[in-house]
PDB file of C-alpha atoms in Angstrom:
ATOM      1  CA  MET O   1      -0.130  -0.048   0.057  1.00 44.00           C
ATOM      2  CA  PHE O   2       1.209   3.458  -1.021  1.00 47.00           C
ATOM      3  CA  ALA O   3       0.940   6.015   1.727  1.00 50.00           C
ATOM      4  CA  LEU O   4      -0.754   9.417   0.613  1.00 51.00           C
ATOM      5  CA  LYS O   5       1.575  12.444   0.879  1.00 58.00           C
ATOM      6  CA  ARG O   6      -0.045  14.968   3.394  1.00 64.00           C
ATOM      7  CA  LYS O   7       0.134  18.711   2.353  1.00 66.00           C
ATOM      8  CA  THR O   8       1.986  20.884   4.554  1.00 73.00           C
ATOM      9  CA  LYS O   9       0.061  24.119   5.896  1.00 68.00           C
ATOM     10  CA  GLY O  10       2.066  26.009   3.540  1.00 70.00           C
ATOM     11  CA  GLU O  11       1.232  24.117   0.292  1.00 70.00           C
ATOM     12  CA  ALA O  12      -2.290  23.820   1.764  1.00 73.00           C
ATOM     13  CA  LEU O  13      -2.538  27.737   1.763  1.00 76.00           C
ATOM     14  CA  PHE O  14      -0.864  28.266  -1.379  1.00 74.00           C
ATOM     15  CA  ASP O  15      -3.473  25.906  -2.946  1.00 75.00           C
ATOM     16  CA  ILE O  16      -6.198  27.956  -1.335  1.00 80.00           C
ATOM     17  CA  VAL O  17      -4.711  31.166  -2.346  1.00 80.00           C
ATOM     18  CA  ASN O  18      -4.253  29.984  -5.861  1.00 80.00           C
ATOM     19  CA  ASN O  19      -7.837  28.709  -6.324  1.00 81.00           C
ATOM     20  CA  LEU O  20      -9.010  32.237  -5.158  1.00 86.00           C
ATOM     21  CA  ILE O  21      -6.842  33.991  -7.729  1.00 87.00           C
ATOM     22  CA  MET O  22      -8.426  31.700 -10.499  1.00 85.00           C
ATOM     23  CA  LEU O  23     -11.754  32.248  -9.616  1.00 86.00           C
ATOM     24  CA  CYS O  24     -11.195  36.109  -9.388  1.00 87.00           C
ATOM     25  CA  VAL O  25      -9.734  35.826 -12.960  1.00 86.00           C
ATOM     26  CA  CYS O  26     -12.627  33.743 -14.081  1.00 84.00           C
ATOM     27  CA  PHE O  27     -14.920  36.021 -12.539  1.00 80.00           C
ATOM     28  CA  LEU O  28     -13.345  39.065 -14.227  1.00 83.00           C
ATOM     29  CA  THR O  29     -13.009  37.497 -17.268  1.00 81.00           C
ATOM     30  CA  LEU O  30     -16.872  36.143 -17.788  1.00 81.00           C
ATOM     31  CA  TYR O  31     -18.525  39.049 -15.644  1.00 81.00           C
ATOM     32  CA  PRO O  32     -18.373  41.458 -18.529  1.00 82.00           C
ATOM     33  CA  ILE O  33     -19.974  38.970 -21.065  1.00 81.00           C
ATOM     34  CA  TRP O  34     -22.844  37.939 -18.499  1.00 83.00           C
ATOM     35  CA  TYR O  35     -23.213  42.029 -18.093  1.00 81.00           C
ATOM     36  CA  VAL O  36     -23.725  42.481 -21.852  1.00 80.00           C
ATOM     37  CA  LEU O  37     -26.097  39.523 -22.109  1.00 82.00           C
ATOM     38  CA  ILE O  38     -28.733  40.618 -19.110  1.00 81.00           C
ATOM     39  CA  ASN O  39     -29.049  43.901 -20.395  1.00 79.00           C
ATOM     40  CA  ALA O  40     -29.394  42.749 -23.873  1.00 78.00           C
ATOM     41  CA  PHE O  41     -32.373  41.246 -22.515  1.00 80.00           C
ATOM     42  CA  ASN O  42     -33.686  43.840 -20.552  1.00 79.00           C
ATOM     43  CA  ASP O  43     -36.247  46.575 -21.285  1.00 74.00           C
ATOM     44  CA  GLY O  44     -34.099  49.675 -22.783  1.00 70.00           C
ATOM     45  CA  ASN O  45     -35.509  52.545 -20.880  1.00 69.00           C
ATOM     46  CA  ASP O  46     -35.288  50.399 -17.599  1.00 67.00           C
ATOM     47  CA  ALA O  47     -31.739  49.694 -18.303  1.00 71.00           C
ATOM     48  CA  MET O  48     -30.846  53.298 -18.568  1.00 72.00           C
ATOM     49  CA  GLN O  49     -31.508  53.679 -15.015  1.00 71.00           C
ATOM     50  CA  GLY O  50     -28.752  51.656 -14.160  1.00 71.00           C
ATOM     51  CA  GLY O  51     -28.531  48.846 -11.204  1.00 72.00           C
ATOM     52  CA  ILE O  52     -28.540  45.780 -13.380  1.00 74.00           C
ATOM     53  CA  TYR O  53     -26.057  43.666 -12.400  1.00 76.00           C
ATOM     54  CA  TRP O  54     -26.825  39.991 -12.181  1.00 81.00           C
ATOM     55  CA  TRP O  55     -30.150  39.319 -13.561  1.00 79.00           C
ATOM     56  CA  PRO O  56     -32.675  41.337 -16.017  1.00 77.00           C
ATOM     57  CA  ARG O  57     -34.676  43.781 -13.773  1.00 77.00           C
ATOM     58  CA  MET O  58     -37.448  44.117 -16.887  1.00 76.00           C
ATOM     59  CA  PHE O  59     -37.071  41.013 -19.399  1.00 79.00           C
ATOM     60  CA  SER O  60     -37.779  42.110 -22.896  1.00 74.00           C
ATOM     61  CA  LEU O  61     -36.856  40.823 -26.187  1.00 78.00           C
ATOM     62  CA  LYS O  62     -38.036  44.141 -27.917  1.00 74.00           C
ATOM     63  CA  ASN O  63     -33.925  45.025 -28.571  1.00 74.00           C
ATOM     64  CA  PHE O  64     -33.631  42.105 -30.414  1.00 77.00           C
ATOM     65  CA  ASP O  65     -36.860  42.763 -32.372  1.00 74.00           C
ATOM     66  CA  ALA O  66     -35.411  46.035 -33.290  1.00 72.00           C
ATOM     67  CA  VAL O  67     -32.271  44.338 -34.275  1.00 72.00           C
ATOM     68  CA  PHE O  68     -33.790  41.612 -36.562  1.00 74.00           C
ATOM     69  CA  ALA O  69     -36.322  44.451 -38.008  1.00 71.00           C
ATOM     70  CA  SER O  70     -33.079  45.737 -39.747  1.00 70.00           C
ATOM     71  CA  PRO O  71     -33.303  45.019 -43.530  1.00 71.00           C
ATOM     72  CA  GLY O  72     -29.567  44.717 -43.540  1.00 75.00           C
ATOM     73  CA  ILE O  73     -28.567  42.333 -40.663  1.00 76.00           C
ATOM     74  CA  MET O  74     -29.478  39.155 -42.189  1.00 79.00           C
ATOM     75  CA  GLN O  75     -27.701  39.911 -45.323  1.00 84.00           C
ATOM     76  CA  ALA O  76     -24.773  40.953 -43.162  1.00 84.00           C
ATOM     77  CA  MET O  77     -24.924  37.495 -41.347  1.00 83.00           C
ATOM     78  CA  GLY O  78     -25.241  35.697 -44.840  1.00 85.00           C
ATOM     79  CA  ILE O  79     -22.226  37.669 -45.899  1.00 88.00           C
ATOM     80  CA  THR O  80     -20.187  36.592 -42.850  1.00 89.00           C
ATOM     81  CA  VAL O  81     -20.923  33.011 -43.040  1.00 88.00           C
ATOM     82  CA  ALA O  82     -20.278  32.919 -46.553  1.00 91.00           C
ATOM     83  CA  LYS O  83     -16.749  34.548 -46.316  1.00 91.00           C
ATOM     84  CA  THR O  84     -16.026  32.448 -43.170  1.00 90.00           C
ATOM     85  CA  VAL O  85     -16.493  29.220 -45.179  1.00 90.00           C
ATOM     86  CA  LEU O  86     -14.799  30.119 -48.277  1.00 93.00           C
ATOM     87  CA  GLY O  87     -12.116  31.885 -46.792  1.00 91.00           C
ATOM     88  CA  VAL O  88     -11.470  29.016 -44.493  1.00 91.00           C
ATOM     89  CA  LEU O  89     -11.333  26.478 -47.221  1.00 93.00           C
ATOM     90  CA  VAL O  90      -9.318  28.756 -49.929  1.00 93.00           C
ATOM     91  CA  HIS O  91      -6.740  29.590 -46.836  1.00 93.00           C
ATOM     92  CA  VAL O  92      -6.119  25.907 -45.336  1.00 92.00           C
ATOM     93  CA  PHE O  93      -5.786  24.561 -48.778  1.00 92.00           C
ATOM     94  CA  PHE O  94      -3.645  27.370 -50.337  1.00 92.00           C
ATOM     95  CA  THR O  95      -1.295  27.553 -47.217  1.00 92.00           C
ATOM     96  CA  ALA O  96      -1.084  23.714 -46.890  1.00 91.00           C
ATOM     97  CA  MET O  97       0.058  23.519 -50.374  1.00 90.00           C
ATOM     98  CA  VAL O  98       2.802  25.937 -50.186  1.00 89.00           C
ATOM     99  CA  ALA O  99       3.752  24.893 -46.767  1.00 89.00           C
ATOM    100  CA  TYR O 100       4.299  21.010 -48.275  1.00 88.00           C
ATOM    101  CA  ALA O 101       6.439  22.478 -50.994  1.00 86.00           C
ATOM    102  CA  LEU O 102       8.586  24.324 -48.262  1.00 87.00           C
ATOM    103  CA  SER O 103       8.649  21.364 -46.100  1.00 84.00           C
ATOM    104  CA  ARG O 104      10.176  19.072 -48.809  1.00 81.00           C
ATOM    105  CA  LYS O 105      13.817  18.744 -48.828  1.00 79.00           C
ATOM    106  CA  GLY O 106      16.283  19.765 -51.871  1.00 75.00           C
ATOM    107  CA  LEU O 107      13.619  22.556 -52.875  1.00 78.00           C
ATOM    108  CA  ILE O 108      15.430  25.175 -54.896  1.00 81.00           C
ATOM    109  CA  GLY O 109      15.504  28.442 -53.313  1.00 81.00           C
ATOM    110  CA  GLY O 110      13.404  26.937 -50.230  1.00 78.00           C
ATOM    111  CA  LYS O 111      15.713  28.609 -47.668  1.00 83.00           C
ATOM    112  CA  LEU O 112      15.322  31.813 -49.340  1.00 87.00           C
ATOM    113  CA  TYR O 113      11.499  31.772 -49.490  1.00 84.00           C
ATOM    114  CA  ILE O 114      11.655  31.030 -45.800  1.00 85.00           C
ATOM    115  CA  LEU O 115      14.007  34.043 -44.828  1.00 87.00           C
ATOM    116  CA  LEU O 116      11.356  36.384 -47.143  1.00 85.00           C
ATOM    117  CA  GLY O 117       8.594  35.054 -45.432  1.00 83.00           C
ATOM    118  CA  THR O 118      10.055  35.438 -41.909  1.00 84.00           C
ATOM    119  CA  ILE O 119      10.390  39.112 -42.863  1.00 86.00           C
ATOM    120  CA  THR O 120       6.731  39.793 -43.480  1.00 83.00           C
ATOM    121  CA  LEU O 121       6.084  38.710 -40.066  1.00 83.00           C
ATOM    122  CA  PHE O 122       7.567  41.687 -38.810  1.00 86.00           C
ATOM    123  CA  PHE O 123       7.178  43.972 -41.728  1.00 81.00           C
ATOM    124  CA  ASN O 124       4.167  44.807 -44.193  1.00 80.00           C
ATOM    125  CA  GLY O 125       3.531  47.314 -46.789  1.00 80.00           C
ATOM    126  CA  GLY O 126       1.032  49.424 -44.985  1.00 82.00           C
ATOM    127  CA  LEU O 127      -2.545  50.517 -45.161  1.00 84.00           C
ATOM    128  CA  ILE O 128      -2.062  53.057 -48.132  1.00 88.00           C
ATOM    129  CA  PRO O 129      -0.088  50.535 -50.279  1.00 88.00           C
ATOM    130  CA  THR O 130      -2.272  47.546 -49.402  1.00 88.00           C
ATOM    131  CA  PHE O 131      -5.487  49.951 -50.231  1.00 89.00           C
ATOM    132  CA  LEU O 132      -3.840  50.825 -53.636  1.00 90.00           C
ATOM    133  CA  LEU O 133      -3.068  47.237 -54.500  1.00 88.00           C
ATOM    134  CA  ASN O 134      -6.482  45.977 -53.984  1.00 87.00           C
ATOM    135  CA  ARG O 135      -7.856  48.992 -56.006  1.00 89.00           C
ATOM    136  CA  ASP O 136      -5.669  47.843 -58.850  1.00 89.00           C
ATOM    137  CA  LEU O 137      -6.635  44.039 -58.519  1.00 88.00           C
ATOM    138  CA  HIS O 138     -10.347  45.482 -58.740  1.00 88.00           C
ATOM    139  CA  LEU O 139     -11.184  43.838 -55.301  1.00 88.00           C
ATOM    140  CA  LEU O 140     -12.861  47.120 -53.790  1.00 88.00           C
ATOM    141  CA  ASP O 141     -16.577  46.553 -53.621  1.00 87.00           C
ATOM    142  CA  ASN O 142     -16.041  42.833 -54.252  1.00 88.00           C
ATOM    143  CA  PHE O 143     -16.591  39.973 -52.026  1.00 89.00           C
ATOM    144  CA  MET O 144     -13.244  38.201 -53.110  1.00 90.00           C
ATOM    145  CA  VAL O 145     -11.501  41.208 -50.894  1.00 90.00           C
ATOM    146  CA  TYR O 146     -12.532  39.038 -47.782  1.00 91.00           C
ATOM    147  CA  ILE O 147     -10.721  36.016 -49.262  1.00 90.00           C
ATOM    148  CA  ILE O 148      -7.840  36.860 -51.920  1.00 90.00           C
ATOM    149  CA  PRO O 149      -5.681  39.031 -49.345  1.00 89.00           C
ATOM    150  CA  VAL O 150      -6.034  36.661 -46.376  1.00 89.00           C
ATOM    151  CA  MET O 151      -5.524  33.322 -48.545  1.00 90.00           C
ATOM    152  CA  PHE O 152      -1.959  33.051 -47.435  1.00 89.00           C
ATOM    153  CA  SER O 153      -0.511  33.459 -43.979  1.00 87.00           C
ATOM    154  CA  PHE O 154       3.252  32.816 -43.242  1.00 88.00           C
ATOM    155  CA  PHE O 155       2.730  32.306 -39.712  1.00 88.00           C
ATOM    156  CA  ASP O 156       0.229  29.502 -40.546  1.00 87.00           C
ATOM    157  CA  LEU O 157       2.686  28.008 -43.032  1.00 89.00           C
ATOM    158  CA  ILE O 158       5.267  27.376 -40.329  1.00 88.00           C
ATOM    159  CA  ILE O 159       2.667  25.204 -38.237  1.00 87.00           C
ATOM    160  CA  PHE O 160       1.777  23.307 -41.500  1.00 88.00           C
ATOM    161  CA  MET O 161       5.651  22.792 -42.297  1.00 87.00           C
ATOM    162  CA  THR O 162       6.182  21.569 -38.814  1.00 86.00           C
ATOM    163  CA  PHE O 163       3.740  18.982 -38.974  1.00 85.00           C
ATOM    164  CA  PHE O 164       4.495  18.090 -42.419  1.00 84.00           C
ATOM    165  CA  ARG O 165       8.062  17.309 -41.545  1.00 82.00           C
ATOM    166  CA  GLU O 166       7.227  15.085 -38.928  1.00 81.00           C
ATOM    167  CA  ILE O 167       5.265  12.812 -41.457  1.00 79.00           C
ATOM    168  CA  PRO O 168       7.255   9.567 -42.025  1.00 80.00           C
ATOM    169  CA  GLU O 169       9.140   9.667 -45.493  1.00 76.00           C
ATOM    170  CA  GLY O 170       8.094   6.344 -46.092  1.00 78.00           C
ATOM    171  CA  LEU O 171       4.538   7.331 -46.677  1.00 77.00           C
ATOM    172  CA  GLU O 172       5.686   9.274 -49.648  1.00 77.00           C
ATOM    173  CA  GLU O 173       8.004   6.859 -51.226  1.00 77.00           C
ATOM    174  CA  ALA O 174       5.453   3.899 -51.044  1.00 80.00           C
ATOM    175  CA  ALA O 175       3.291   6.325 -52.780  1.00 78.00           C
ATOM    176  CA  ARG O 176       5.767   7.156 -55.340  1.00 81.00           C
ATOM    177  CA  ILE O 177       6.628   3.332 -55.986  1.00 80.00           C
ATOM    178  CA  ASP O 178       2.799   2.935 -56.753  1.00 76.00           C
ATOM    179  CA  GLY O 179       3.143   5.823 -59.440  1.00 78.00           C
ATOM    180  CA  ALA O 180       1.583   8.595 -57.472  1.00 76.00           C
ATOM    181  CA  ASN O 181       2.872  12.471 -58.338  1.00 81.00           C
ATOM    182  CA  ASP O 182       3.344  15.299 -56.051  1.00 79.00           C
ATOM    183  CA  TRP O 183      -0.036  16.275 -56.587  1.00 84.00           C
ATOM    184  CA  SER O 184      -1.472  12.594 -55.699  1.00 85.00           C
ATOM    185  CA  ILE O 185       0.599  12.467 -52.653  1.00 83.00           C
ATOM    186  CA  PHE O 186      -0.372  15.859 -51.223  1.00 84.00           C
ATOM    187  CA  LEU O 187      -3.908  15.003 -51.699  1.00 84.00           C
ATOM    188  CA  ARG O 188      -4.208  11.808 -51.158  1.00 84.00           C
ATOM    189  CA  VAL O 189      -1.466  10.848 -48.545  1.00 83.00           C
ATOM    190  CA  VAL O 190      -0.331  14.328 -46.768  1.00 84.00           C
ATOM    191  CA  LEU O 191      -3.776  16.149 -46.295  1.00 84.00           C
ATOM    192  CA  PRO O 192      -5.650  12.884 -44.829  1.00 84.00           C
ATOM    193  CA  VAL O 193      -3.199  12.167 -42.301  1.00 82.00           C
ATOM    194  CA  SER O 194      -2.801  15.998 -41.268  1.00 82.00           C
ATOM    195  CA  MET O 195      -6.457  16.352 -39.943  1.00 82.00           C
ATOM    196  CA  PRO O 196      -5.225  17.989 -36.614  1.00 80.00           C
ATOM    197  CA  VAL O 197      -3.203  20.696 -38.265  1.00 85.00           C
ATOM    198  CA  ILE O 198      -5.780  21.228 -40.801  1.00 87.00           C
ATOM    199  CA  ALA O 199      -8.421  21.693 -38.096  1.00 83.00           C
ATOM    200  CA  THR O 200      -6.273  23.861 -35.918  1.00 83.00           C
ATOM    201  CA  ILE O 201      -5.580  26.207 -38.841  1.00 87.00           C
ATOM    202  CA  ALA O 202      -9.038  26.319 -39.708  1.00 87.00           C
ATOM    203  CA  LEU O 203     -10.265  27.398 -36.480  1.00 83.00           C
ATOM    204  CA  PHE O 204      -7.551  29.954 -36.453  1.00 83.00           C
ATOM    205  CA  HIS O 205      -8.381  31.479 -39.646  1.00 88.00           C
ATOM    206  CA  GLY O 206     -12.304  30.853 -39.132  1.00 86.00           C
ATOM    207  CA  VAL O 207     -12.082  32.935 -36.075  1.00 84.00           C
ATOM    208  CA  TYR O 208     -10.315  35.576 -37.732  1.00 88.00           C
ATOM    209  CA  GLN O 209     -12.916  35.843 -40.578  1.00 89.00           C
ATOM    210  CA  TRP O 210     -15.748  35.911 -38.263  1.00 86.00           C
ATOM    211  CA  ASN O 211     -14.435  38.566 -36.394  1.00 83.00           C
ATOM    212  CA  ASP O 212     -13.176  40.897 -39.121  1.00 86.00           C
ATOM    213  CA  TYR O 213     -14.682  44.103 -39.514  1.00 83.00           C
ATOM    214  CA  PHE O 214     -11.844  46.392 -40.704  1.00 87.00           C
ATOM    215  CA  ALA O 215     -11.769  45.104 -44.284  1.00 87.00           C
ATOM    216  CA  GLY O 216     -15.687  45.793 -44.579  1.00 86.00           C
ATOM    217  CA  ILE O 217     -14.973  49.412 -43.352  1.00 87.00           C
ATOM    218  CA  ILE O 218     -11.968  50.105 -45.458  1.00 88.00           C
ATOM    219  CA  TYR O 219     -12.806  48.096 -48.824  1.00 90.00           C
ATOM    220  CA  VAL O 220     -16.259  47.921 -48.904  1.00 87.00           C
ATOM    221  CA  ASN O 221     -18.890  50.626 -49.477  1.00 87.00           C
ATOM    222  CA  ASN O 222     -21.678  48.336 -50.985  1.00 86.00           C
ATOM    223  CA  PRO O 223     -24.075  47.913 -47.740  1.00 82.00           C
ATOM    224  CA  ASP O 224     -25.122  44.717 -49.533  1.00 84.00           C
ATOM    225  CA  LEU O 225     -21.464  43.408 -49.106  1.00 87.00           C
ATOM    226  CA  GLN O 226     -20.785  44.060 -45.642  1.00 86.00           C
ATOM    227  CA  PRO O 227     -20.307  41.451 -42.784  1.00 88.00           C
ATOM    228  CA  ILE O 228     -22.042  41.127 -39.780  1.00 82.00           C
ATOM    229  CA  GLN O 229     -19.032  42.682 -37.650  1.00 82.00           C
ATOM    230  CA  THR O 230     -18.871  45.628 -39.984  1.00 83.00           C
ATOM    231  CA  TYR O 231     -22.722  46.185 -39.545  1.00 79.00           C
ATOM    232  CA  LEU O 232     -22.008  45.974 -35.782  1.00 75.00           C
ATOM    233  CA  PHE O 233     -19.480  48.751 -35.998  1.00 76.00           C
ATOM    234  CA  ARG O 234     -21.582  50.718 -37.639  1.00 74.00           C
ATOM    235  CA  VAL O 235     -24.676  50.468 -35.306  1.00 68.00           C
ATOM    236  CA  VAL O 236     -22.123  51.325 -32.600  1.00 65.00           C
ATOM    237  CA  ALA O 237     -20.898  54.232 -34.352  1.00 67.00           C
ATOM    238  CA  GLN O 238     -24.166  55.846 -35.593  1.00 63.00           C
ATOM    239  CA  SER O 239     -26.427  55.013 -32.655  1.00 57.00           C
ATOM    240  CA  SER O 240     -26.199  58.321 -30.961  1.00 49.00           C
ATOM    241  CA  SER O 241     -29.997  58.918 -29.980  1.00 42.00           C
ATOM    242  CA  SER O 242     -31.406  57.933 -26.684  1.00 40.00           C
ATOM    243  CA  GLN O 243     -34.492  56.651 -28.327  1.00 44.00           C
ATOM    244  CA  MET O 244     -34.725  54.638 -31.840  1.00 46.00           C
ATOM    245  CA  MET O 245     -37.335  54.367 -34.095  1.00 45.00           C
ATOM    246  CA  VAL O 246     -37.454  50.954 -35.816  1.00 44.00           C
ATOM    247  CA  ALA O 247     -39.444  49.907 -38.892  1.00 41.00           C
ATOM    248  CA  VAL O 248     -42.194  47.155 -37.658  1.00 41.00           C
ATOM    249  CA  GLN O 249     -44.424  46.279 -40.484  1.00 40.00           C
ATOM    250  CA  GLY O 250     -44.179  49.199 -42.718  1.00 41.00           C
ATOM    251  CA  SER O 251     -44.405  51.928 -40.030  1.00 39.00           C
ATOM    252  CA  SER O 252     -41.905  53.446 -37.816  1.00 43.00           C
ATOM    253  CA  VAL O 253     -42.998  53.386 -34.192  1.00 38.00           C
ATOM    254  CA  THR O 254     -41.100  54.363 -31.188  1.00 46.00           C
ATOM    255  CA  LYS O 255     -40.136  51.038 -28.961  1.00 53.00           C
ATOM    256  CA  SER O 256     -38.652  51.059 -25.542  1.00 60.00           C
ATOM    257  CA  VAL O 257     -35.345  50.397 -26.653  1.00 65.00           C
ATOM    258  CA  THR O 258     -32.279  52.673 -26.766  1.00 68.00           C
ATOM    259  CA  SER O 259     -29.387  53.177 -28.405  1.00 67.00           C
ATOM    260  CA  GLN O 260     -27.318  51.453 -25.902  1.00 71.00           C
ATOM    261  CA  SER O 261     -29.633  48.616 -25.662  1.00 72.00           C
ATOM    262  CA  ILE O 262     -29.570  48.119 -29.667  1.00 72.00           C
ATOM    263  CA  LYS O 263     -25.719  48.110 -29.440  1.00 74.00           C
ATOM    264  CA  LEU O 264     -25.797  45.281 -26.489  1.00 77.00           C
ATOM    265  CA  ALA O 265     -28.566  43.106 -28.298  1.00 77.00           C
ATOM    266  CA  THR O 266     -26.660  43.377 -31.618  1.00 76.00           C
ATOM    267  CA  MET O 267     -23.151  42.450 -29.962  1.00 76.00           C
ATOM    268  CA  VAL O 268     -25.028  39.277 -28.787  1.00 79.00           C
ATOM    269  CA  VAL O 269     -26.427  38.215 -31.902  1.00 76.00           C
ATOM    270  CA  THR O 270     -23.139  38.479 -33.632  1.00 75.00           C
ATOM    271  CA  THR O 271     -20.778  37.072 -31.022  1.00 77.00           C
ATOM    272  CA  LEU O 272     -22.859  33.997 -29.754  1.00 76.00           C
ATOM    273  CA  PRO O 273     -22.485  31.916 -33.155  1.00 76.00           C
ATOM    274  CA  ILE O 274     -18.435  31.732 -32.616  1.00 73.00           C
ATOM    275  CA  VAL O 275     -18.576  31.575 -28.781  1.00 74.00           C
ATOM    276  CA  PHE O 276     -20.758  28.359 -29.166  1.00 75.00           C
ATOM    277  CA  VAL O 277     -18.559  26.953 -31.782  1.00 73.00           C
ATOM    278  CA  TYR O 278     -15.186  27.248 -29.969  1.00 71.00           C
ATOM    279  CA  PRO O 279     -15.518  25.263 -26.993  1.00 72.00           C
ATOM    280  CA  PHE O 280     -15.942  22.640 -28.987  1.00 70.00           C
ATOM    281  CA  LEU O 281     -12.460  22.991 -30.858  1.00 66.00           C
ATOM    282  CA  GLN O 282     -10.427  24.808 -28.265  1.00 65.00           C
ATOM    283  CA  ARG O 283      -8.240  21.936 -28.113  1.00 65.00           C
ATOM    284  CA  TYR O 284      -7.094  22.230 -31.476  1.00 60.00           C
ATOM    285  CA  PHE O 285      -5.855  25.607 -30.423  1.00 58.00           C
ATOM    286  CA  VAL O 286      -3.611  23.917 -27.616  1.00 58.00           C
ATOM    287  CA  LYS O 287      -2.736  21.085 -30.074  1.00 57.00           C
ATOM    288  CA  GLY O 288      -1.917  23.531 -32.753  1.00 54.00           C
ATOM    289  CA  MET O 289       0.594  25.648 -30.556  1.00 52.00           C
ATOM    290  CA  MET O 290       2.217  22.482 -29.294  1.00 52.00           C
ATOM    291  CA  ILE O 291       3.060  20.938 -32.918  1.00 52.00           C
ATOM    292  CA  GLY O 292       6.780  20.753 -33.007  1.00 48.00           C
ATOM    293  CA  SER O 293       7.447  21.782 -29.441  1.00 47.00           C
ATOM    294  CA  ILE O 294       8.086  18.082 -28.088  1.00 43.00           C
ATOM    295  CA  LYS O 295      10.533  15.856 -29.857  1.00 46.00           C
ATOM    296  CA  GLY O 296      11.189  12.274 -29.394  1.00 43.00           C
TER     297      GLY O 296
END
């Protein structure tokens, strides 16, 4: 029988203090989200009086009625979903393809390409040159402005390369003996065994695509092409009145909502989808950051 080691008073006190600190950190992290949620579900005029900290004082769905009554929010949500799905597919495939080539030994100029890519991690062309480049590529007011400029990331390439280098060379040699070319090996051998790193990069880029609002502000003037995050930004920027008029059944009527309650409700609508997805895929973040850190 193994005797259990009893903790000293100092160790027990340390554990208590450590647990209290962790509880405080969790509270400070989660409470702002809870505060936004309860105020979004509270009557707007009542919320203006303050004093709502733990639970809605006057539960109401009118804030969300006002949000969904806007003619542009569903269009913006559709644009966000489309650019997230398409952006992830294009980004993962293109970055994985380049990473696979650079991970192979004997690639002519491979070290130079890696050096040039590393420089881009620290320096970029800046906003004005990037805007001019997108203009010359006819990407302004174009849906592809969300896809093409971010279809490649050298940081993600490094993660892909590290994973690809750990794949046994025997798999590729066996495929070549069977007559497979480089494309066949990449599509039928490398990608199927790389699902952990593919899921990691897909989650990285998916979160970025969902949360990105900057591209919609700088490169898109057409309201039909603006994503939900840009819509939220414009709601926050333009909602300055204390009482908002919303269109309901063809007529403008005053609702018991305020600019602040509209902002909070819009934040909930735009944030909850990615919040629900993230916990199921969080382990891929950890695994992706650990790729290549342990050898042996």
